[in-house]
Coordinates of C-alpha atoms in Angstrom, one line a residue:
Chain A
X7 CA 72.3 123.4 105.9
X8 CA 75.5 122.8 107.8
X9 CA 77.6 125.7 109.0
X10 CA 80.9 125.6 110.9
X11 CA 83.2 128.3 112.2
X12 CA 86.8 128.2 113.4
X13 CA 89.2 130.7 114.9
X14 CA 92.9 130.3 115.6
X15 CA 93.8 132.0 118.9
X16 CA 97.3 133.4 119.3
X17 CA 97.7 133.1 123.1
X18 CA 98.9 136.2 124.9
X19 CA 100.3 136.5 128.4
X20 CA 97.7 136.1 131.2
X21 CA 98.4 139.7 132.4
X22 CA 98.1 141.3 128.9
X23 CA 95.5 144.0 129.7
X24 CA 94.8 145.2 126.1
X25 CA 91.1 146.1 125.6
X26 CA 90.8 144.6 122.1
X27 CA 92.0 141.1 121.2
X28 CA 90.8 141.1 117.6
X29 CA 94.3 141.0 116.1
X30 CA 95.1 137.8 118.2
X31 CA 92.1 136.0 116.7
X32 CA 92.3 134.7 113.1
X33 CA 89.2 133.3 111.3
X34 CA 90.0 130.2 109.3
X35 CA 88.2 127.9 106.9
X36 CA 87.1 125.1 109.4
X37 CA 87.5 122.4 106.8
X38 CA 90.9 123.5 105.5
X39 CA 94.2 122.2 106.9
X40 CA 95.1 124.4 109.9
X41 CA 97.3 122.4 112.3
X42 CA 100.8 121.1 111.6
X43 CA 101.7 117.4 112.1
X44 CA 104.0 118.5 114.9
X45 CA 101.0 119.5 117.1
X46 CA 101.4 117.9 120.5
X47 CA 97.6 117.9 120.9
X48 CA 97.5 115.3 118.1
X49 CA 100.7 113.5 118.9
X50 CA 100.2 113.2 122.6
X51 CA 96.6 114.4 123.4
X52 CA 98.6 117.0 125.3
X53 CA 96.3 119.9 125.9
X54 CA 93.0 120.9 127.5
X55 CA 89.5 121.8 126.3
X56 CA 86.1 123.1 127.1
X57 CA 82.7 122.7 125.3
X58 CA 80.2 125.5 125.8
X59 CA 76.6 125.2 124.9
X60 CA 75.1 128.1 122.8
X61 CA 71.3 128.8 122.7
X62 CA 70.1 131.4 120.1
X63 CA 73.6 132.9 119.9
X64 CA 74.0 133.1 123.7
X65 CA 77.0 131.2 125.1
X66 CA 76.0 129.6 128.4
X67 CA 78.0 129.8 131.7
X68 CA 81.1 131.3 129.9
X69 CA 82.8 132.3 133.2
X70 CA 82.5 128.9 134.7
X71 CA 84.0 127.3 131.6
X72 CA 86.8 129.8 131.5
X73 CA 87.6 129.2 135.2
X74 CA 87.7 125.4 134.6
X75 CA 90.0 126.0 131.6
X76 CA 92.4 127.9 133.9
X77 CA 92.1 125.1 136.5
X78 CA 92.9 122.5 133.9
X79 CA 95.9 124.6 132.7
X80 CA 97.3 124.7 136.2
X81 CA 97.0 120.9 136.6
X82 CA 98.7 120.4 133.3
X83 CA 101.5 123.0 133.8
X84 CA 100.3 125.0 130.8
X85 CA 100.7 128.7 130.7
X86 CA 97.9 130.5 132.5
X87 CA 95.3 131.4 129.8
X88 CA 94.3 135.1 129.4
X89 CA 90.6 134.8 130.2
X90 CA 89.7 138.1 128.7
X91 CA 91.2 136.9 125.4
X92 CA 89.3 133.6 125.6
X93 CA 86.1 135.5 126.4
X94 CA 86.7 137.6 123.3
X95 CA 87.2 134.5 121.3
X96 CA 84.0 132.9 122.6
X97 CA 82.0 136.1 121.9
X98 CA 83.5 136.2 118.3
X99 CA 82.4 132.5 117.8
X100 CA 79.0 133.0 119.4
X101 CA 78.3 135.9 117.0
X102 CA 78.5 133.3 114.2
X103 CA 75.9 131.0 115.7
X104 CA 72.5 131.1 114.1
X105 CA 69.2 130.7 116.1
X106 CA 68.9 127.3 117.7
X107 CA 71.5 125.3 119.6
X108 CA 75.2 125.3 118.8
X109 CA 78.4 124.2 120.5
X110 CA 81.6 126.2 121.0
X111 CA 84.8 124.3 121.7
X112 CA 87.9 125.8 123.1
X113 CA 91.2 124.0 122.7
X114 CA 94.5 124.9 124.3
X115 CA 97.4 122.7 123.2
X116 CA 100.9 122.3 124.5
X117 CA 102.0 123.6 121.1
X118 CA 104.1 122.4 118.2
X119 CA 107.1 120.2 118.8
X120 CA 110.1 121.7 117.0
X121 CA 113.1 119.6 116.1
X122 CA 116.1 120.9 118.0
X123 CA 114.7 124.3 118.9
X124 CA 112.3 122.8 121.4
X125 CA 108.7 123.8 122.1
X126 CA 107.4 127.2 120.8
X127 CA 104.7 127.8 123.3
X128 CA 101.0 126.9 123.3
X129 CA 98.7 126.9 120.3
X130 CA 94.9 127.4 120.7
X131 CA 91.8 127.4 118.6
X132 CA 88.0 127.8 119.0
X133 CA 85.3 126.1 116.8
X134 CA 81.6 126.6 116.6
X135 CA 79.2 124.1 115.0
X136 CA 75.5 123.2 115.2
X137 CA 74.5 120.9 118.1
X138 CA 73.0 117.6 117.1
X139 CA 69.3 117.3 117.9
X140 CA 69.2 116.2 121.5
X141 CA 65.4 115.8 121.8
X142 CA 65.4 112.0 122.2
X143 CA 68.0 112.0 125.0
X144 CA 66.2 114.8 126.9
X145 CA 62.7 113.4 126.6
X146 CA 63.0 109.6 126.1
X147 CA 66.2 109.3 128.3
X148 CA 69.3 107.2 128.0
X149 CA 70.2 103.6 129.0
X150 CA 73.5 103.5 130.8
X151 CA 75.9 100.8 131.9
X152 CA 78.5 101.1 134.7
X153 CA 82.1 100.7 133.8
X154 CA 85.2 100.3 136.0
X155 CA 87.5 103.3 135.6
X156 CA 90.4 101.3 136.9
X157 CA 91.4 103.8 139.6
X158 CA 90.5 103.8 143.2
X159 CA 89.0 106.8 145.0
X160 CA 92.3 107.9 146.5
X161 CA 94.2 108.0 143.3
X162 CA 93.5 111.6 142.5
X163 CA 94.9 113.0 145.8
X164 CA 97.8 110.5 145.8
X165 CA 98.9 111.0 142.2
X166 CA 98.2 114.4 140.7
X167 CA 100.1 113.4 137.5
X168 CA 97.1 111.3 136.6
X169 CA 95.4 114.7 135.8
X170 CA 92.1 113.3 137.0
X171 CA 90.6 116.7 137.7
X172 CA 91.7 118.3 134.4
X173 CA 89.7 118.3 131.2
X174 CA 92.6 117.1 128.9
X175 CA 92.5 116.2 125.2
X176 CA 93.5 112.6 126.2
X177 CA 90.0 111.2 125.9
X178 CA 90.7 107.9 124.1
X179 CA 89.4 106.0 127.2
X180 CA 86.2 108.1 127.4
X181 CA 85.5 107.3 123.8
X182 CA 86.3 103.6 124.3
X183 CA 83.9 103.5 127.2
X184 CA 81.1 104.9 125.0
X185 CA 81.8 102.2 122.4
X186 CA 81.7 99.6 125.1
X187 CA 78.3 101.0 126.3
X188 CA 77.0 100.8 122.7
X189 CA 78.2 97.2 122.5
X190 CA 76.2 96.4 125.6
X191 CA 73.0 98.0 124.1
X192 CA 73.2 101.2 126.1
X193 CA 73.9 104.7 124.9
X194 CA 76.1 106.0 127.7
X195 CA 78.2 104.9 130.6
X196 CA 78.9 105.8 134.3
X197 CA 82.4 105.3 135.5
X198 CA 83.0 103.7 138.9
X199 CA 86.1 103.6 140.9
X200 CA 87.8 100.2 141.2
X201 CA 86.5 100.2 144.8
X202 CA 82.9 100.7 143.6
X203 CA 82.0 104.3 143.9
X204 CA 80.3 106.5 141.3
X205 CA 82.6 108.9 139.4
X206 CA 81.1 110.5 136.2
X207 CA 80.0 109.7 132.7
X208 CA 82.6 109.9 129.9
X209 CA 81.3 113.3 128.8
X210 CA 78.8 114.2 131.5
X211 CA 78.2 114.6 135.2
X212 CA 75.9 112.3 137.2
X213 CA 73.0 113.7 139.4
X214 CA 71.1 111.3 141.6
X215 CA 67.8 112.0 143.3
X216 CA 66.9 110.5 146.7
X217 CA 63.5 111.8 147.9
X218 CA 63.7 115.5 147.7
X219 CA 67.5 115.6 147.7
X220 CA 69.8 115.8 144.7
X221 CA 73.4 114.6 145.0
X222 CA 76.5 114.2 142.9
X223 CA 79.9 112.7 143.6
X224 CA 82.4 115.0 145.3
X225 CA 84.4 116.7 142.6
X226 CA 87.6 116.2 144.6
X227 CA 87.6 112.4 144.0
X228 CA 89.1 112.4 140.6
X229 CA 86.4 113.9 138.4
X230 CA 85.7 117.2 136.8
X231 CA 83.5 119.7 138.5
X232 CA 80.6 119.9 136.0
X233 CA 79.5 123.4 135.0
X234 CA 76.1 122.1 134.0
X235 CA 75.8 120.2 137.3
X236 CA 76.6 123.4 139.2
X237 CA 74.0 125.3 137.2
X238 CA 71.3 122.6 137.8
X239 CA 72.1 122.6 141.6
X240 CA 71.5 126.4 141.7
X241 CA 68.2 125.9 139.9
X242 CA 67.1 123.0 142.1
X243 CA 67.9 125.1 145.3
X244 CA 65.8 128.0 143.9
X245 CA 63.0 125.5 143.3
X246 CA 63.1 124.4 147.0
X247 CA 65.1 121.2 146.7
X248 CA 68.2 120.3 148.6
X249 CA 71.5 119.4 147.0
X250 CA 74.7 118.0 148.1
X251 CA 78.0 116.3 147.3
X252 CA 78.4 112.7 148.5
X253 CA 80.6 109.6 148.2
X254 CA 78.1 107.4 146.3
X255 CA 78.4 103.6 146.2
X256 CA 77.5 102.0 142.9
X257 CA 74.4 100.4 144.6
X258 CA 72.9 103.9 145.1
X259 CA 72.4 104.1 141.3
X260 CA 69.8 101.3 141.0
X261 CA 68.1 102.6 144.3
X262 CA 67.8 106.2 143.1
X263 CA 64.5 108.0 142.8
X264 CA 65.8 109.6 139.6
X265 CA 69.1 109.8 137.8
X266 CA 70.4 112.3 135.2
X267 CA 73.5 112.7 133.1
X268 CA 74.0 116.5 132.6
X269 CA 76.4 118.2 130.2
X270 CA 76.8 121.4 128.3
X271 CA 75.3 120.5 125.0
X272 CA 73.0 117.5 125.6
X273 CA 71.9 119.2 128.8
X274 CA 69.8 117.0 131.2
X275 CA 69.3 113.4 130.0
X276 CA 67.2 111.2 132.4
X277 CA 68.6 107.7 132.9
X278 CA 66.0 105.1 132.2
X279 CA 68.1 102.0 132.9
X280 CA 71.3 101.3 134.8
X281 CA 72.9 97.9 133.8
X282 CA 69.5 96.8 132.6
X283 CA 67.5 97.7 135.8
X284 CA 64.9 100.4 135.2
X285 CA 64.7 103.6 137.0
X286 CA 61.8 106.0 137.7
X287 CA 61.8 109.0 135.3
X288 CA 60.2 112.3 136.2
X289 CA 59.3 113.7 132.8
X290 CA 57.9 116.9 134.2
X291 CA 60.9 117.7 136.4
X292 CA 63.3 116.8 133.5
X293 CA 61.4 119.1 131.1
X294 CA 61.6 122.0 133.6
X295 CA 65.3 121.3 134.1
X296 CA 65.9 121.5 130.4
X297 CA 63.8 124.6 130.0
X298 CA 66.0 126.2 132.6
X299 CA 69.1 124.9 130.9
X300 CA 67.9 126.3 127.6
X301 CA 67.3 129.8 129.0
X302 CA 70.1 132.3 128.9
X303 CA 72.6 131.5 131.8
X304 CA 75.7 133.4 132.9
Chain B
X19 CA 121.0 121.7 109.8
X20 CA 117.4 120.6 110.7
X21 CA 115.5 118.5 108.3
X22 CA 112.0 117.1 108.6
X23 CA 109.7 115.0 106.4
X24 CA 106.0 114.3 106.4
X25 CA 103.7 112.1 104.5
X26 CA 99.9 112.0 104.6
X27 CA 98.7 108.4 104.2
X28 CA 95.3 107.8 102.7
X29 CA 94.3 104.5 104.4
X30 CA 93.2 101.7 102.1
X31 CA 91.3 98.5 103.1
X32 CA 93.4 95.9 104.9
X33 CA 92.9 93.4 102.1
X34 CA 93.8 95.8 99.3
X35 CA 96.6 93.8 97.6
X36 CA 97.9 96.4 95.1
X37 CA 101.6 96.2 94.6
X38 CA 102.3 100.0 94.6
X39 CA 100.9 102.3 97.3
X40 CA 102.7 105.4 96.0
X41 CA 99.4 107.2 95.0
X42 CA 98.1 106.7 98.6
X43 CA 101.1 108.6 100.1
X44 CA 101.3 112.3 99.7
X45 CA 104.4 114.2 100.7
X46 CA 103.6 117.5 102.5
X47 CA 105.6 120.4 104.0
X48 CA 106.1 119.2 107.6
X49 CA 105.7 122.8 108.9
X50 CA 102.7 123.8 106.9
X51 CA 99.1 123.3 108.2
X52 CA 98.1 119.8 107.3
X53 CA 95.3 118.7 109.7
X54 CA 91.9 120.2 110.2
X55 CA 90.6 121.4 113.5
X56 CA 88.0 118.6 113.4
X57 CA 90.7 115.9 113.7
X58 CA 89.7 113.6 116.5
X59 CA 93.4 112.9 117.2
X60 CA 93.6 116.5 118.4
X61 CA 90.2 116.8 119.9
X62 CA 90.1 113.5 121.8
X63 CA 93.6 112.0 121.6
X64 CA 91.6 109.3 119.7
X65 CA 94.1 107.3 117.6
X66 CA 97.2 105.3 117.9
X67 CA 100.9 105.6 117.1
X68 CA 104.3 104.0 116.7
X69 CA 107.8 105.5 116.8
X70 CA 110.5 103.7 114.8
X71 CA 114.2 104.3 115.3
X72 CA 116.2 104.8 112.1
X73 CA 120.0 104.3 111.9
X74 CA 121.8 105.4 108.7
X75 CA 118.5 105.2 106.8
X76 CA 117.6 101.7 108.0
X77 CA 114.3 101.6 110.0
X78 CA 114.6 99.2 112.9
X79 CA 112.2 96.3 113.6
X80 CA 109.5 97.6 111.2
X81 CA 107.5 94.4 111.3
X82 CA 107.3 94.4 115.1
X83 CA 106.1 98.0 115.1
X84 CA 103.5 97.3 112.4
X85 CA 102.2 94.3 114.3
X86 CA 101.8 96.4 117.4
X87 CA 100.1 99.1 115.4
X88 CA 97.6 96.5 114.2
X89 CA 97.2 95.3 117.8
X90 CA 96.5 98.8 119.1
X91 CA 94.0 99.3 116.2
X92 CA 92.1 96.2 117.3
X93 CA 92.0 97.3 121.0
X94 CA 90.7 100.7 119.8
X95 CA 88.1 99.4 117.3
X96 CA 89.9 101.2 114.5
X97 CA 89.8 99.7 111.0
X98 CA 92.5 97.2 110.5
X99 CA 95.6 98.9 109.0
X100 CA 96.9 97.7 105.7
X101 CA 100.4 96.7 106.8
X102 CA 101.8 96.6 103.3
X103 CA 100.7 100.2 102.8
X104 CA 102.3 101.2 106.1
X105 CA 105.5 99.4 105.3
X106 CA 105.6 101.4 102.0
X107 CA 105.1 104.6 103.9
X108 CA 107.9 103.7 106.3
X109 CA 110.2 102.9 103.4
X110 CA 109.3 106.2 101.8
X111 CA 110.1 108.1 105.0
X112 CA 113.3 106.1 105.7
X113 CA 114.6 107.0 102.2
X114 CA 114.6 110.7 103.3
X115 CA 116.7 110.0 106.5
X116 CA 120.3 111.1 106.2
X117 CA 123.2 109.1 107.8
X118 CA 123.0 109.1 111.6
X119 CA 120.0 108.5 113.8
X120 CA 116.4 109.5 113.0
X121 CA 112.9 108.8 114.2
X122 CA 109.9 107.8 112.1
X123 CA 106.5 108.3 113.7
X124 CA 103.3 106.6 112.4
X125 CA 100.0 108.1 113.4
X126 CA 96.5 106.5 112.7
X127 CA 93.7 108.8 113.9
X128 CA 90.0 108.0 114.2
X129 CA 89.5 110.7 111.5
X130 CA 87.8 114.0 111.2
X131 CA 84.5 114.7 112.9
X132 CA 82.0 116.0 110.4
X133 CA 79.0 117.9 111.4
X134 CA 75.8 116.0 110.7
X135 CA 77.4 113.6 108.2
X136 CA 79.3 111.8 110.9
X137 CA 82.8 110.4 110.7
X138 CA 84.6 109.9 107.4
X139 CA 87.0 107.1 108.3
X140 CA 90.5 107.2 109.6
X141 CA 93.2 109.7 108.8
X142 CA 96.9 108.8 108.9
X143 CA 100.3 110.3 108.5
X144 CA 104.0 109.6 108.9
X145 CA 106.8 111.9 109.9
X146 CA 110.5 111.6 110.0
X147 CA 113.0 113.8 111.9
X148 CA 116.5 113.7 113.3
X149 CA 116.8 112.0 116.7
X150 CA 118.1 114.2 119.5
X151 CA 121.7 113.3 120.7
X152 CA 121.1 110.4 123.1
X153 CA 124.8 109.9 124.1
X154 CA 124.4 111.2 127.7
X155 CA 121.4 108.9 128.5
X156 CA 123.1 105.9 127.0
X157 CA 126.5 106.4 128.7
X158 CA 125.9 108.4 131.8
X159 CA 122.4 106.9 132.5
X160 CA 119.2 108.3 133.9
X161 CA 117.9 109.0 137.4
X162 CA 114.3 107.8 137.8
X163 CA 111.5 108.1 140.3
X164 CA 108.6 105.7 140.8
X165 CA 105.1 107.0 140.3
X166 CA 101.8 105.5 141.0
X167 CA 99.8 104.8 137.8
X168 CA 96.6 104.7 139.8
X169 CA 95.4 101.4 138.4
X170 CA 95.8 98.0 140.0
X171 CA 97.3 95.0 138.3
X172 CA 94.0 93.5 137.4
X173 CA 92.5 96.5 135.7
X174 CA 93.7 95.7 132.2
X175 CA 92.0 92.3 132.1
X176 CA 88.9 93.5 133.9
X177 CA 88.4 96.7 131.9
X178 CA 89.6 96.5 128.3
X179 CA 88.1 99.9 127.6
X180 CA 91.0 101.4 129.6
X181 CA 93.1 100.6 126.5
X182 CA 96.0 99.8 128.7
X183 CA 97.7 97.6 126.1
X184 CA 97.2 100.0 123.2
X185 CA 99.6 102.7 122.2
X186 CA 97.1 105.5 122.0
X187 CA 97.6 109.2 121.3
X188 CA 96.2 110.0 124.8
X189 CA 99.6 110.5 126.4
X190 CA 98.8 113.5 128.6
X191 CA 99.4 111.4 131.7
X192 CA 102.7 110.1 130.4
X193 CA 103.8 113.6 129.7
X194 CA 102.7 114.8 133.2
X195 CA 104.6 111.9 134.7
X196 CA 107.8 113.1 133.0
X197 CA 107.2 116.7 134.2
X198 CA 106.8 115.3 137.8
X199 CA 110.0 113.3 137.4
X200 CA 111.8 116.5 136.4
X201 CA 110.4 118.4 139.4
X202 CA 111.8 115.7 141.6
X203 CA 115.3 116.0 140.1
X204 CA 115.1 112.9 137.9
X205 CA 114.9 112.6 134.2
X206 CA 112.4 109.7 133.9
X207 CA 109.8 107.8 135.8
X208 CA 108.8 104.2 136.3
X209 CA 105.0 103.6 136.7
X210 CA 103.9 101.3 139.5
X211 CA 100.4 99.7 139.9
X212 CA 98.4 101.1 142.9
X213 CA 99.2 97.7 144.6
X214 CA 102.9 98.3 144.1
X215 CA 104.1 96.4 141.1
X216 CA 106.4 97.6 138.3
X217 CA 104.7 98.6 135.0
X218 CA 106.7 100.6 132.5
X219 CA 108.2 104.0 132.0
X220 CA 106.0 106.7 130.3
X221 CA 107.8 106.2 126.9
X222 CA 110.0 103.1 127.5
X223 CA 110.1 99.5 128.9
X224 CA 111.9 98.5 132.0
X225 CA 114.5 95.7 132.0
X226 CA 115.8 94.5 135.4
X227 CA 118.9 92.3 136.0
X228 CA 119.2 89.9 138.8
X229 CA 122.5 88.0 138.6
X230 CA 122.6 86.5 135.1
X231 CA 118.9 86.8 134.5
X232 CA 117.1 89.7 132.8
X233 CA 113.4 90.2 133.5
X234 CA 110.7 92.6 132.5
X235 CA 107.1 92.9 133.7
X236 CA 104.5 90.7 132.0
X237 CA 103.1 92.6 129.0
X238 CA 99.6 91.2 129.9
X239 CA 99.3 93.4 133.0
X240 CA 98.3 96.6 131.4
X241 CA 101.5 97.7 129.6
X242 CA 102.7 97.8 126.0
X243 CA 104.9 94.9 124.8
X244 CA 108.1 96.8 124.1
X245 CA 109.6 96.2 120.6
X246 CA 113.1 97.3 121.9
X247 CA 112.7 95.1 125.0
X248 CA 111.9 92.1 122.7
X249 CA 114.9 92.8 120.6
X250 CA 117.2 93.2 123.7
X251 CA 115.9 89.9 125.1
X252 CA 116.8 88.1 121.7
X253 CA 120.3 89.6 121.9
X254 CA 120.8 88.7 125.6
X255 CA 119.8 85.1 124.9
X256 CA 122.2 84.9 122.1
X257 CA 124.9 86.2 124.5
X258 CA 124.1 83.4 126.9
X259 CA 121.9 85.2 129.5
X260 CA 118.5 84.1 130.5
X261 CA 115.4 86.3 130.2
X262 CA 111.9 86.1 131.6
X263 CA 108.6 87.9 132.3
X264 CA 107.8 88.4 135.9
X265 CA 105.4 90.1 138.3
X266 CA 107.9 92.5 139.8
X267 CA 107.2 94.2 143.2
X268 CA 108.5 97.8 143.5
X269 CA 111.1 96.7 146.0
X270 CA 112.8 94.7 143.3
X271 CA 114.0 97.9 141.6
X272 CA 116.3 99.1 144.4
X273 CA 117.6 95.5 144.8
X274 CA 118.4 95.0 141.1
X275 CA 121.9 94.2 139.9
X276 CA 121.2 96.5 136.9
X277 CA 118.2 98.4 135.5
X278 CA 117.6 99.8 132.0
X279 CA 114.9 101.8 130.3
X280 CA 114.7 100.7 126.7
X281 CA 112.9 102.4 123.8
X282 CA 113.1 102.8 120.0
X283 CA 115.0 106.0 119.8
X284 CA 116.9 106.5 123.1
X285 CA 117.7 102.8 123.0
X286 CA 119.1 101.4 126.3
X287 CA 119.5 104.0 129.1
X288 CA 121.0 102.5 132.3
X289 CA 119.3 103.6 135.5
X290 CA 121.7 105.1 138.0
X291 CA 119.2 106.0 140.7
X292 CA 115.7 104.9 141.7
X293 CA 114.0 107.3 144.1
X294 CA 117.4 108.6 145.1
X295 CA 119.0 105.1 145.9
X296 CA 121.9 104.3 143.6
X297 CA 122.1 101.2 141.4
X298 CA 125.1 99.4 139.9
X299 CA 125.7 100.3 136.3
X300 CA 127.5 97.9 133.9
X301 CA 128.9 100.3 131.4
X302 CA 130.5 97.6 129.3
X303 CA 127.3 95.6 128.9
X304 CA 125.3 98.7 128.3
X305 CA 127.7 99.8 125.6
X306 CA 127.4 96.3 123.9
X307 CA 123.6 96.5 124.2
X308 CA 123.5 99.9 122.5
X309 CA 126.0 98.7 119.8
X310 CA 123.6 95.9 119.0
X311 CA 120.6 98.2 119.1
X312 CA 122.4 100.6 116.6
X313 CA 123.1 97.7 114.2
X314 CA 120.6 97.0 111.5
X315 CA 117.7 95.0 113.0
X316 CA 114.6 93.5 111.3

């Protein structure tokens, strides 16, 4: 049985300290028309989002997602989101999630383009829906191909208007990269800089194991700082492993002692092949990682 | 008085040869909710668009825009649009445009994400609205700054998944570049490759004059082929000028004998300054160019 839930959020000022945001959250029919054709999210991909995993009604790492939403808003010159309001919206959506795994999506759009009168301020909404069954990716793993992201490693610092550290709604390239991966017989991709360094997957972070150390690319170099990657690093450290951020050349992928794509809903997917070359998969460690990721996390 | 018009297009197969598409076009209230929150245009900027200028009810260069829509669809693996249906939709919208200048926008989205049942095929719509008054840009001109687009000149050929030749809905970077230009005291921007060559403006093509020759960057190098630029080149040739496509280094901008940003609605805007350096402006030629662009064109 498929369920779905949607909430229109009427954004309030970031310093609005009211204790109850209920009257700024409006439940709608998720399949009914809700957005106008003037929406700049739809016309320009002009807005930001977050996807939060939900396990048995518990939304995971809400604070980390809200902080990244605020970070994306700053990079995109969007009004600062009121995090207490967004937290209330997440709680409202989580209350609708049945046992099992779900996904909550937060969208903050530039707003609706009005003829002559200009922009009317941001629009926002939250959806919740069941997560697809991720068992195969978590246990059997995923084949990935590397794809050139076109940008060099210095682009993010040099050209902040490229919005490389923001989670914007302009994901057409990420979706095209996944289609290209499927064409090449893989199920996911890892983006490289044009000068050959590892960035991220289109919708996940990359974690690489070398001996007893787990590393991921520096989040300053034009990628998102993964909330799931942060959470996995915390767990790995508690388990006695070391973790770190590194500038990783593409060749490090095929030489890895283990490789994972981690994200909020699929969680940890071990990579079995990179560009056709196979990689060692530690099923036991991966299973433990996913057990941790499926436990309540804040 | 502000007017606005919107039409939902129910996409039909590209080989559907019916003579009347009226029952596939549904007029809606342009301010009413029309799109569902599951729209991939809004969640992922996953779709394509065209903007057509309308003068006194006549939509300009419809065929060139429809061909570019089909080209973008191919690059994005979207179903081939039925151009006869889109032509009917444009005609229906143009019939609503009063005397003066208007803009018709065509949007073809990947569709609505359905939980479990997967994607249900593309969604599409057309809007029409009055054009803002463009007199100042056409006569007084625009100040521009150059901004690094992050990609090198070879990225488009090397990495087609970057969709550089497609007019996608993922325009967050284009919008951020315009905000950066405003912060720097300019009203528009010209993107450069990371290796220092001229690309295009965020929503316009660049035409550069050197003596009696007018040139624009090769459309193969990761930019859109401008419909208005093509039209201006036709006119310039009829007026006895020569035109050409060139690999233009950034330094060519400040050395130009004239520079224009051309697009479907603003038409030809002469550039008065590039990064603060002033450029010669030929008001007479610009006025003639805009008179031509305002005449009915097919």
